Coordinates of C-alpha atoms in Angstrom, one line a residue:
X19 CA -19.2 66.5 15.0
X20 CA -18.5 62.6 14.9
X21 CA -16.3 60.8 12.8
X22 CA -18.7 60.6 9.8
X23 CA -19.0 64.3 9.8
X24 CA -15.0 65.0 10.3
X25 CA -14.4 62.1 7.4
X26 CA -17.2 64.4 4.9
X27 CA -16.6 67.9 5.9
X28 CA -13.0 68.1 6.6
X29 CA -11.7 67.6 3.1
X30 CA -14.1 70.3 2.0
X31 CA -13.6 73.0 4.1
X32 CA -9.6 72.5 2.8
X33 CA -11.1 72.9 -0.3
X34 CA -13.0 76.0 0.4
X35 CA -10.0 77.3 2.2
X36 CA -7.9 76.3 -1.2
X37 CA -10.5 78.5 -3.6
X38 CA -9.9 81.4 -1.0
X39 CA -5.8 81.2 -1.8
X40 CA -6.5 82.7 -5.2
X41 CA -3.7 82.9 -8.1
X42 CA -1.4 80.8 -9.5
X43 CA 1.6 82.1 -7.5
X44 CA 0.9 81.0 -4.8
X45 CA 0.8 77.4 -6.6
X46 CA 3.3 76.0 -4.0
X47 CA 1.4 76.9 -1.1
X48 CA -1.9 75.9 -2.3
X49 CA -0.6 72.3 -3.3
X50 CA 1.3 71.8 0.5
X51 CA -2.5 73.0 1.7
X52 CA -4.0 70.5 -0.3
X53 CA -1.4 67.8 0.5
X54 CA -2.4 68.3 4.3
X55 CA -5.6 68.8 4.4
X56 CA -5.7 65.1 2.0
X57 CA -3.5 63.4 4.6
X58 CA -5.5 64.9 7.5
X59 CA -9.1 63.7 5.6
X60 CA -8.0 60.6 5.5
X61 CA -6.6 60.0 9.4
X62 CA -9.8 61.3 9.7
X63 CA -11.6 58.2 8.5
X64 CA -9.0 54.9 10.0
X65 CA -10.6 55.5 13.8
X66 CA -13.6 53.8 11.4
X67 CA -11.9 50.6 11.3
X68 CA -10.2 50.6 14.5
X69 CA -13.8 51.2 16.2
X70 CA -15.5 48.9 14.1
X71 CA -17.8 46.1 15.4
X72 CA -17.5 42.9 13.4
X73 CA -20.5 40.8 15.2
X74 CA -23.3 43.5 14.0
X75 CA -25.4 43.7 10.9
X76 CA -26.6 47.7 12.5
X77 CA -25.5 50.9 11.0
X78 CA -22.6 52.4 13.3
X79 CA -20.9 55.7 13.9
X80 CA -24.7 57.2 14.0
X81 CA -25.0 61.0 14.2
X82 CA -29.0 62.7 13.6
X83 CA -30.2 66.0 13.7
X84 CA -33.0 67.6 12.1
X85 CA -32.5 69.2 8.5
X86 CA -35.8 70.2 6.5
X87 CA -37.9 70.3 9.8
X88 CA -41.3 70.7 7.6
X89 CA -40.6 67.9 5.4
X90 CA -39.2 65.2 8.2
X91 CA -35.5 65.6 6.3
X92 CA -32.5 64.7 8.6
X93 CA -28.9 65.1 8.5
X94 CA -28.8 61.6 9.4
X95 CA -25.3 59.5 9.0
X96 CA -23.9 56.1 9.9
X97 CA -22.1 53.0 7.8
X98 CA -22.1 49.4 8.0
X99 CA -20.0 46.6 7.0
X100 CA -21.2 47.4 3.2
X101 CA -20.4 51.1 3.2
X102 CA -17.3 51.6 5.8
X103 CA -14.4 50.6 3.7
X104 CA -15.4 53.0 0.6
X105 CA -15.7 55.6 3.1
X106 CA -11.2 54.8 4.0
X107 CA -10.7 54.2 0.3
X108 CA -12.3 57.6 -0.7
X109 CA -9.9 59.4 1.1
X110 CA -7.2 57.5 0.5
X111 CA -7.2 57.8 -3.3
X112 CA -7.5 61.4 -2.4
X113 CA -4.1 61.6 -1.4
X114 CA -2.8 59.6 -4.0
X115 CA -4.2 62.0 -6.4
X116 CA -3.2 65.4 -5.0
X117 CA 0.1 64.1 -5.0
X118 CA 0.1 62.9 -8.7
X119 CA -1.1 66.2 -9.8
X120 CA 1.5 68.1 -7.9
X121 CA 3.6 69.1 -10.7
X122 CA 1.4 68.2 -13.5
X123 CA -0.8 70.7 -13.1
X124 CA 0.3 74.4 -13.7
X125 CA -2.8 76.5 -14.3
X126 CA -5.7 76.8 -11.8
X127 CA -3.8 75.1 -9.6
X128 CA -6.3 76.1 -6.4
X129 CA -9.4 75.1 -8.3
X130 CA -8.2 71.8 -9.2
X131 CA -7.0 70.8 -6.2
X132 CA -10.5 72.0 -4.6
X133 CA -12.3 70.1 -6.9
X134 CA -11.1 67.0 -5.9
X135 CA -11.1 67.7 -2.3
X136 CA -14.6 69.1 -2.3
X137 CA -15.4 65.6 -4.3
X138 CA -13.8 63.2 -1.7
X139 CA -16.2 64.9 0.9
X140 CA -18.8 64.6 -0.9
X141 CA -18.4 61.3 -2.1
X142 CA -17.8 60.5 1.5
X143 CA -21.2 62.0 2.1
X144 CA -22.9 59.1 -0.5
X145 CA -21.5 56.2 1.7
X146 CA -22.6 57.5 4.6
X147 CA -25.9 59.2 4.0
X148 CA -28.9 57.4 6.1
X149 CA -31.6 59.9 4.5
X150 CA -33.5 59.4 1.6
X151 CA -33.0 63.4 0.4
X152 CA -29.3 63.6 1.7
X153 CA -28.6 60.7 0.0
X154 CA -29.7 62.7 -3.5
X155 CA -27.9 65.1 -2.8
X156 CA -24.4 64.3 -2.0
X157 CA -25.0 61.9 -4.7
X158 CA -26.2 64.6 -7.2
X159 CA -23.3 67.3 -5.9
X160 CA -20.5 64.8 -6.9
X161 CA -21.2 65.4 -10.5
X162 CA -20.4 69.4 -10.2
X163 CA -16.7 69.0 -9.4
X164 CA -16.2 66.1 -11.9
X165 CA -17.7 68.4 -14.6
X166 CA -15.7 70.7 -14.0
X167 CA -12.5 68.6 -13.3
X168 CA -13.1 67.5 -16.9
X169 CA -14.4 70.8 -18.9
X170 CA -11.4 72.5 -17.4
X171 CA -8.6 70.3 -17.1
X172 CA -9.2 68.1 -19.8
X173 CA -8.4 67.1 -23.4
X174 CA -9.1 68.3 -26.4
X175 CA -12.8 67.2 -26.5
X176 CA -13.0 68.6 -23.4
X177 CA -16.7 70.1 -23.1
X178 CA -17.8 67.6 -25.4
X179 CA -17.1 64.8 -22.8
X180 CA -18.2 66.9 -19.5
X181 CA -20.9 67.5 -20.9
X182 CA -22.1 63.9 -22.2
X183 CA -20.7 62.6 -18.4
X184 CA -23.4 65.4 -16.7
X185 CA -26.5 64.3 -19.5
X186 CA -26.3 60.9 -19.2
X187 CA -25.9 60.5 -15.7
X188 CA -28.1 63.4 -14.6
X189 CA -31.3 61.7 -16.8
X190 CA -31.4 58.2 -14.6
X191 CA -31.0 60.3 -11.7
X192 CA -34.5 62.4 -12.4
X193 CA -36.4 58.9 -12.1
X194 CA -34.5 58.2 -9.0
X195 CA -35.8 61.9 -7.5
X196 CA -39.4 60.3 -8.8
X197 CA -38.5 56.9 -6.5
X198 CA -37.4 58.6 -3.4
X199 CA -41.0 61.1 -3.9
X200 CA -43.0 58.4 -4.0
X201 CA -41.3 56.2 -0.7
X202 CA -41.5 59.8 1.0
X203 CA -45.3 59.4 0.4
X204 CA -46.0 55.7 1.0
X205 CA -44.0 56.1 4.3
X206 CA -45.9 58.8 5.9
X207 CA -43.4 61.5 5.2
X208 CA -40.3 59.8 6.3
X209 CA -37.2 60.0 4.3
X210 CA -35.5 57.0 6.5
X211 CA -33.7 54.7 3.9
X212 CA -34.2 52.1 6.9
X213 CA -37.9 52.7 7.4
X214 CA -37.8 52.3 3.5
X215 CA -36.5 48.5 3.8
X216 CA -39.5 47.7 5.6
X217 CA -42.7 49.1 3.6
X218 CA -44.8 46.3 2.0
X219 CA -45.1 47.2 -1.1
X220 CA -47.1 45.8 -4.0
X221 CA -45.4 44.0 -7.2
X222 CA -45.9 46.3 -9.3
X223 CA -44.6 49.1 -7.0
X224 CA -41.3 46.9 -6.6
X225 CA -41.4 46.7 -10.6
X226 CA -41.4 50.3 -11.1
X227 CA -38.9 51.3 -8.4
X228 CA -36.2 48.7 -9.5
X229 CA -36.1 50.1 -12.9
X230 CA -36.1 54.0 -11.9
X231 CA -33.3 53.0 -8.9
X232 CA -31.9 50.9 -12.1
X233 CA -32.1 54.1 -14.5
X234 CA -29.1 56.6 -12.0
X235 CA -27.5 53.3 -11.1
X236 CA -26.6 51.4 -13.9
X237 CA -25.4 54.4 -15.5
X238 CA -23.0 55.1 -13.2
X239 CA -21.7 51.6 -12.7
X240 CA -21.6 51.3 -16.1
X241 CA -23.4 48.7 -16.7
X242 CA -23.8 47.6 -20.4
X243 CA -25.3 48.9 -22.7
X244 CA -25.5 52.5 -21.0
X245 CA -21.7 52.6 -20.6
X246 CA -20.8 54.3 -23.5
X247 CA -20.4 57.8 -21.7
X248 CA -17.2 56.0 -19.8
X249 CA -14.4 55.8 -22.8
X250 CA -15.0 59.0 -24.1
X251 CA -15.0 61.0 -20.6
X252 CA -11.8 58.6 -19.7
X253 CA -10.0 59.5 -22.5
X254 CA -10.7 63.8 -22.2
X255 CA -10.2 63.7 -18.4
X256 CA -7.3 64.7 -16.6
X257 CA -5.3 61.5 -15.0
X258 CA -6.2 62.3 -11.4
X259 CA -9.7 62.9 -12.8
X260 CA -9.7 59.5 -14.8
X261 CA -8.4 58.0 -11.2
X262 CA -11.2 59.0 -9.3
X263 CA -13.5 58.9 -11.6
X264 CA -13.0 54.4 -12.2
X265 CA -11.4 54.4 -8.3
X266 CA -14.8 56.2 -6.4
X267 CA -17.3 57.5 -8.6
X268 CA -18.2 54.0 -10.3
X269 CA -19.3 52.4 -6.9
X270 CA -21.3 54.8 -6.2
X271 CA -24.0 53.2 -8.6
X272 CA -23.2 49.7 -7.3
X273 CA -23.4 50.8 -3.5
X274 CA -26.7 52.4 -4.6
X275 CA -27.9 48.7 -5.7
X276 CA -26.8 47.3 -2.3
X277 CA -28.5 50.0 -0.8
X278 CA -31.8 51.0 -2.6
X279 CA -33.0 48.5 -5.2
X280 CA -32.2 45.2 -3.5
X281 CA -33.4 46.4 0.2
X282 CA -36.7 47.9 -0.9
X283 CA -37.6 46.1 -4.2
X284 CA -36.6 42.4 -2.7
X285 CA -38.9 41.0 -4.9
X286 CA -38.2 43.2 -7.8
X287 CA -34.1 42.3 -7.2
X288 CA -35.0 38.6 -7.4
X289 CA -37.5 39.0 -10.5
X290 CA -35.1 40.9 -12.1
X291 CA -32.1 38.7 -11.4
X292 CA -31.8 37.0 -14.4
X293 CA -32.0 40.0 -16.7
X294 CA -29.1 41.9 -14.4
X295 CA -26.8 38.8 -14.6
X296 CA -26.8 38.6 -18.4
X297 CA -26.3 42.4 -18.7
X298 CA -23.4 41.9 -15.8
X299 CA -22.0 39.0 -18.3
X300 CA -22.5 40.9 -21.6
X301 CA -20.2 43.5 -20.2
X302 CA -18.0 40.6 -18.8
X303 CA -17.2 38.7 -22.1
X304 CA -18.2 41.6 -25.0
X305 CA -16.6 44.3 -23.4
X306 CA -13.8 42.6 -22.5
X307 CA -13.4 41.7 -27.0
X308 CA -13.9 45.3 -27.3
X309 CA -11.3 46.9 -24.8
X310 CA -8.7 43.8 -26.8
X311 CA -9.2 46.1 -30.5
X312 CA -8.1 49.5 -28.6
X313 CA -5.3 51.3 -29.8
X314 CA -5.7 54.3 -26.7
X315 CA -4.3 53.1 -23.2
X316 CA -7.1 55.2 -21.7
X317 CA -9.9 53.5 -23.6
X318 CA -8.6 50.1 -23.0
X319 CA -8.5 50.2 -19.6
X320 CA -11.8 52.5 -19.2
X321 CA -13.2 49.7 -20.9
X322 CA -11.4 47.0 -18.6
X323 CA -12.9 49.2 -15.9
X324 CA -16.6 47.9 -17.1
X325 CA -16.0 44.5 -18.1
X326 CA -14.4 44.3 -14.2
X327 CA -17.4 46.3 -12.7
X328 CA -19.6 44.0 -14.8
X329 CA -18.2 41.2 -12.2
X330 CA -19.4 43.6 -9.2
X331 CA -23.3 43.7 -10.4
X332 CA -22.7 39.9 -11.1
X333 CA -22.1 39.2 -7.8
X334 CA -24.6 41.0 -6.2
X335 CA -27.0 39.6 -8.0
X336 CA -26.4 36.2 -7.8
X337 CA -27.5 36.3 -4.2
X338 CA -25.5 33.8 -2.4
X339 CA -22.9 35.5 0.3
X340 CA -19.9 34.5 -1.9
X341 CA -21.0 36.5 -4.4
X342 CA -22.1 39.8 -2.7
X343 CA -18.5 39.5 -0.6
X344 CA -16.8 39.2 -3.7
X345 CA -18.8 42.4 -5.7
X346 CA -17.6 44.6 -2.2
X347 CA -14.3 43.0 -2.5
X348 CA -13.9 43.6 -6.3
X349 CA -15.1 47.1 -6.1
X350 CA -12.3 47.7 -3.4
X351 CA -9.7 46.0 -5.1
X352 CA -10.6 47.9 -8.3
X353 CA -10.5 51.2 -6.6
X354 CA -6.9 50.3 -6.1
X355 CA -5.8 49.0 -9.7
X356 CA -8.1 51.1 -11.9
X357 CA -6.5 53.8 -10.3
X358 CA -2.7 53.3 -10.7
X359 CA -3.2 52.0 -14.1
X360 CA -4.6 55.5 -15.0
X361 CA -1.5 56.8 -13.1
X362 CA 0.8 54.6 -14.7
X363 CA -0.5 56.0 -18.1
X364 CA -0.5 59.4 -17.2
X365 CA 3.2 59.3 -15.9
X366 CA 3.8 58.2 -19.9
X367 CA 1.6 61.0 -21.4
X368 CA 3.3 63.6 -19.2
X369 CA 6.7 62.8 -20.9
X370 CA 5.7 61.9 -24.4
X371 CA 2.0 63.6 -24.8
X372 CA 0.1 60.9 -26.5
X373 CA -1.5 57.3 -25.1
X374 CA -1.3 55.5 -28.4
X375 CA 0.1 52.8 -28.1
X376 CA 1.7 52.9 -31.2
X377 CA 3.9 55.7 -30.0
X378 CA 5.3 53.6 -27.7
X379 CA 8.0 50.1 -27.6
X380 CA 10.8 49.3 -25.2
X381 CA 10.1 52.0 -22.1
X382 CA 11.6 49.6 -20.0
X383 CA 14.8 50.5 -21.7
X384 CA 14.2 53.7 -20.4
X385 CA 12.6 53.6 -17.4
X386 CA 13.3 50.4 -15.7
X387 CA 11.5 51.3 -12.2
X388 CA 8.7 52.7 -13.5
X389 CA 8.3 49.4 -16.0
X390 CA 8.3 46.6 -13.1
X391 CA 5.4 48.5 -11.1
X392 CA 3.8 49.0 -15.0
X393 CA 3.9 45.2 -14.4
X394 CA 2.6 44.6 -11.3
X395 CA -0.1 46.7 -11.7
X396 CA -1.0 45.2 -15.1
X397 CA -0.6 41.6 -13.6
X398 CA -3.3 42.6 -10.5
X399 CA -5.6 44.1 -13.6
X400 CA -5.2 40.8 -14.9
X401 CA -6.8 39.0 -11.6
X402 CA -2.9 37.6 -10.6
X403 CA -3.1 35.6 -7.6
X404 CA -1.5 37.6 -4.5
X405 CA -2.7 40.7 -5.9
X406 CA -6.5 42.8 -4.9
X407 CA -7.1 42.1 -8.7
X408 CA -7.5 38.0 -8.0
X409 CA -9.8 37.9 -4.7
X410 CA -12.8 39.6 -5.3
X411 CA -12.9 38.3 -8.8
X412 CA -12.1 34.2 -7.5
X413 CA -14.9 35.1 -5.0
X414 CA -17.5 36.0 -7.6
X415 CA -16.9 33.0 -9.9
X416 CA -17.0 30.6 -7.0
X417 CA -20.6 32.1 -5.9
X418 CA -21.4 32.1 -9.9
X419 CA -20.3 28.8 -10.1
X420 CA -22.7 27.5 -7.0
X421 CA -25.5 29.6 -8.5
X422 CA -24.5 28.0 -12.1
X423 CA -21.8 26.5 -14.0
X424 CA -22.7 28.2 -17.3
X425 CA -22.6 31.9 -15.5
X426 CA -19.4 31.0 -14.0
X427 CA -18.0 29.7 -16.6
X428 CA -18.9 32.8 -18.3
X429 CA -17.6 34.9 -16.1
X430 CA -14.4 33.2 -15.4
X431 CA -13.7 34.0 -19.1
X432 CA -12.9 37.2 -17.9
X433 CA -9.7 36.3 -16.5
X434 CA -8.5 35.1 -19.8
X435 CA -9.8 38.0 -21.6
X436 CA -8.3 40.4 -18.9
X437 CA -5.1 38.7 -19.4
X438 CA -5.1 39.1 -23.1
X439 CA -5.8 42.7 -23.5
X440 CA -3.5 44.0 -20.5
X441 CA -0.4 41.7 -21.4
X442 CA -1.0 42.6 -25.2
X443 CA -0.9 46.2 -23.9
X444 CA 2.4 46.3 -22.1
X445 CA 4.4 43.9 -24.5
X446 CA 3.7 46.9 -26.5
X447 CA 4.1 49.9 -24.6
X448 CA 7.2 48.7 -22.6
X449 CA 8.6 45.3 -23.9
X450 CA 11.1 45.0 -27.3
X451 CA 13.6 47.1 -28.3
X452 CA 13.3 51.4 -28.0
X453 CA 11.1 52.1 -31.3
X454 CA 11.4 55.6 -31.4
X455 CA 13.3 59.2 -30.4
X456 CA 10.6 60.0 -27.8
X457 CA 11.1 56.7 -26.1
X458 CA 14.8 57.0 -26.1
X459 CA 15.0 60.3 -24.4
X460 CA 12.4 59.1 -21.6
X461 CA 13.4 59.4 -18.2
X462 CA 12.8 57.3 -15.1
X463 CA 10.3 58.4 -12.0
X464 CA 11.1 60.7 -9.9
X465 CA 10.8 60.5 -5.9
X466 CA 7.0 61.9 -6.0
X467 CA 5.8 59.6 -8.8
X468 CA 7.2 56.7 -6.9
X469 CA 5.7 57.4 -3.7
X470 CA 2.4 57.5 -5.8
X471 CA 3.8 54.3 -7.4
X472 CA 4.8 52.9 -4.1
X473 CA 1.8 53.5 -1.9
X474 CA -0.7 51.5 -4.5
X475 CA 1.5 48.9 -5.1
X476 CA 1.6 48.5 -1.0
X477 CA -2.4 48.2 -1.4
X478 CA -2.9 46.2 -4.2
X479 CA -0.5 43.1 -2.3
X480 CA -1.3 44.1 1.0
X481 CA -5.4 43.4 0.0
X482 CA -4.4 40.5 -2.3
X483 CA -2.4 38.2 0.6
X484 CA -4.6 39.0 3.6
X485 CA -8.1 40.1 2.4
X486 CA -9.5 39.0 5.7
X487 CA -9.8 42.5 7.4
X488 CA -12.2 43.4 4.2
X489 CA -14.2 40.1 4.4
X490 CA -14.3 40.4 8.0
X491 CA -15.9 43.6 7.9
X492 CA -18.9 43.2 5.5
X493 CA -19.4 39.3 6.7
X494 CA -22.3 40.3 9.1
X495 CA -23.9 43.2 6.8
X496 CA -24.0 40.7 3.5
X497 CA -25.9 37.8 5.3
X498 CA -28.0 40.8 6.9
X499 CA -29.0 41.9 3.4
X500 CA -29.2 38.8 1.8
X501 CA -31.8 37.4 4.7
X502 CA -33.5 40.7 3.9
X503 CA -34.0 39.8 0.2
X504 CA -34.8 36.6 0.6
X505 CA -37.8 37.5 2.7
X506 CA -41.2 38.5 0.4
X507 CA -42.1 41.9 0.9
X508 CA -45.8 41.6 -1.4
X509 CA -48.4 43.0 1.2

C-alpha cells in the first residue's frame, strides 16, 4: 500500500473496527480508539508534504492496479499541487472533531465516531482519485455517513434536513454519472481523468459537459442560487457534523471544478466565465445582506460559509494565477475558520441549548478564555490580516481586480460585509453586561475544549503569517492548469 492508500484506508478500517466495539459501555474505549486511529490517519498523510516536489506540474504519490478489468476501471491514485493539501487538512479536521465530540456525545457513541472516520477516508479518496468511476464513487459514498451523521445525531428537524442534504446533492450528481458515460465512450473505454484532459471535443460537447459537471458541483460548493440546502442541514447537524460538513465536504464541489469542468471543457470554462463570476458575486454581496438579518449563530455563519466559498469559484474563474492560488488558498483557510466557528458555537449550545443569539449577552463575563479565541476566530472570518481568513481572500481580489476593477471591487465588498455580520454577531453573544441566568451560571472551557480551541487557533495564524508552504505547493499545478485552459480544445 502507498501513502495515498494508508491516508484513505487507515481511518476507515478504525472505523470498521469502531462499529465492531458495539454498546454504549464501552463509550470510553471506543472514543480512545477513535482518538488513535484519527491521530494515526493523519501522521499518515504529513510524509505528503515532506516528499513533495515543488518544480512539477505531474500527479505524485502514484499507485495503479486494475479494478473492473472488463470495463478498463483502475484503482488509480495520485495528487498534485491542487489536491495534496486537502488530502492533510482532511485528516486533520478529523481529529479536531473526534476530540470535540468526546463528551458531547452519549448515545451511539461507536457509530458516530465511525461515521466520521469512515468519511475522512473517503473524502480522502475524492482528492486523490485518478479514475473517472473511482472518482464517483468516493464522491457518491461521502454522502452515506453525512446522512446519517445528520438523521441520527441531529436536531429537531432532523430527517427533514438529511434528507433535503441527500436529494439535492444526489440529483446534480446523476448528470455527472451521464458526463463520466459519455467520456468513457468518446475515449475508447478509458476512465483516465488525464486521458480525459486531452480529448478534442466539439463545442457543443464542452457545452453540455460543463453544465452536467456544473449540476453535482455547484451544489455542493454551494454556489448561489442552489445553496439553499446548506442553512437548513447546518442548523439540524451535529457541531462536528456542521464542522466537516463547511471544513471538507464543500471543496469537494470546488476541487471537482479544478478537476473536471475546467480541464476537459476549456472552452466551455472560458464561455461560461462570465456567467460563473456573477453567480460567485451574487453569493459574495447578496448572501453576505442575508447572513447580516440572521438571528441563529448556525445560519449566520452557514451562510458566511457561501458568501466565502462564493470567493473560491470567483477565483477560479477569473483565470489569472492570482486568482486560482487564492480560491485553493481560501478553501484551505476556510477549512480552518468555518470549522472552529461551528465549534465555538457548539461549545455555547452544549451549556445553554439554544444558538439564538438573543439568548445570549456578556459570555465573556463568564467565560473569559473561551471569549478571546470567540474573537480571534471571528476576526480571521472577518478576513483580519495575520489570520488564514485575509490571504486567500487579498489574493482573489488582487487577481479580480487585474481581471476587472468592477468584479474586484465587488468582491472586496465582502470584507466589509464579513466584518459587519461577524462583529454584529459577537458584540452580541459575548460583549455588554450578563443578560440573563443562563449566561451567568456559564462556565469557562475545559482542558479538552481548549486543546480543540488551541490547535485551530495555531492553524488559522500559522497559515495567515507564512502562507508560503501553501502557495509553494500549488504554484506549478495552477500555471499547469491555467496553460491547459487557455489552449482551444475545438477539434
Amino acid at each position: 500500500m502507498g501513502l495515498l492508500s494508508l491516508a484513505i484506508w487507515t481511518p476507515i478500517a478504525f472505523g470498521i473496527v469502531l462499529l465492531a466495539l458495539g454498546r454504549d459501555e464501552q463509550a470510553g474505549t471506543v472514543r480512545w480508539v477513535a482518538l488513535v486511529g484519527s491521530i494515526v490517519s493523519f501522521l499518515v498523510t504529513l510524509p505528503l508534504y515532506s516528499g513533495f516536489k515543488l518544480d512539477t506540474a505531474a500527479m505524485q504519490f502514484v499507485e495503479k492496479a486494475s479494478w473492473i478489468e472488463r470495463f478498463n476501471v483502475n484503482y488509480h491514485l495520485g495528487v498534485d499541487g491542487i489536491s495534496m493539501w486537502f488530502v492533510i487538512l482532511t485528516a486533520f479536521i478529523n481529529v479536531i472533531v473526534v476530540i470535540a465530540g468526546w463528551e458531547v456525545i452519549t448515545r451511539k457513541v461507536n457509530q458516530y465516531m465511525a461515521a466520521f472516520l469512515i468519511l475522512s477516508g473517503l473524502m480522502i479518496g475524492v482528492f486523490s482519485a485518478l479514475d473517472g468511476l473511482l472518482f464517483y464513487v468516493f464522491f457518491e459514498a461521502t454522502l452515506i455517513p453525512m446522512y446519517l451523521i445528520i438523521g441520527i445525531w441531529g436536531g429537531p428537524n432532523k430527517i427533514y434536513a438529511a434528507f433535503k442534504f441527500f436529494l439535492y446533492t444526489l440529483l446534480g450528481s446523476l448528470l455527472t454519472l451521464i458526463a463520466l458515460i459519455y467520456l468513457y465512450i468518446q475515449s475508447g473505454g478509458s476512465f483516465d481523468i488525464a486521458a480525459w484532459h486531452k480529448l478534442p471535443l466539439s463545442a457543443t460537447a464542452q457545452n453540455y459537459l460543463f453544465f452536467a459537471f456544473f449540476a453535482a458541483f455547484a451544489v455542493k460548493v454551494p454556489m448561489w442560487p442552489v445553496h439553499t440546502w446548506l442553512p437548513d442541514v447546518h442548523v439540524e447537524a451535529p457541531t462536528g457534523g456542521s464542522a466537516v460538513l463547511a471544513a471538507i465536504m464543500l471543496k469537494l464541489g470546488a476541487y471537482g471544478f479544478l478537476r473536471f469542468s475546467m480541464p476537459i471543457a476549456p472552452d466551455a470554462a472560458r464561455e461560461w466565465a462570465t456567467f460563473m463570476i456573477v453567480l460567485s458575486l451574487v453569493a459574495v454581496v447578496y448572501v453576505g445582506l442575508v447572513a447580516m438579518v440572521q438571528q441563529d449563530m448556525k445560519k449566520l455563519v452557514a451562510y458566511s460559509s457561501v458568501a466565502h466559498m462564493g470567493f473560491v469559484t470567483l477565483g477560479f474563474f477569473i483565470f489569472n494565477p492570482l486568482g486560482v492560488s487564492g480560491g485553493l488558498v481560501q478553501m484551505i483557510a476556510h477549512g480552518f475558520v468555518s470549522a472552529a466557528m461551528f465549534l465555538s458555537i457548539g461549545v455555547l449550545y452544549d451549556r445553554v441549548h439554544s444558538r439564538e443569539i438573543s439568548s445570549y449577552g456578556g459570555v465573556v463575563n463568564t467565560m473569559p478564555k473561551f471569549a478571546a479565541f470567540a474573537l480571534f476566530f471571528a476576526m480571521a472570518n472577518c478576513g483580519l490580516p495575520g489570520t488564514a481568513g485575509f490571504v486567500g481572500e487579498w489574493m482573489v481580489i488582487l487577481g479580480a481586480v487585474k481581471f476587472d476593477f468592477v468584479v474586484g471591487l465587488l468582491a472586496a465588498s465582502a470584507l466589509i460585509f464579513g466584518a459587519a455580520y461577524t462583529l454584529w454577531m459577537f458584540k452580541r453573544v459575548y460583549l455588554g453586561p450578563v443578560t440573563n441566568d443562563d449566561v451567568k451560571e456559564l462556565t469557562d472551557i475545559n482542558a479538552r475544549e481548549f486543546v480543540v480551541m488551541a490547535l485551530l487557533a495555531i492553524a488559522v495564524l500559522y497559515m495567515g503569517l507564512y502562507p508560503k508552504p501553501f502557495t509553494d505547493v500549488m504554484e506549478v499545478s495552477v500555471a499547469n492548469l491555467l496553460q491547459h485552459v487557455a489552449a482551444s480544445k475545438l477539434p
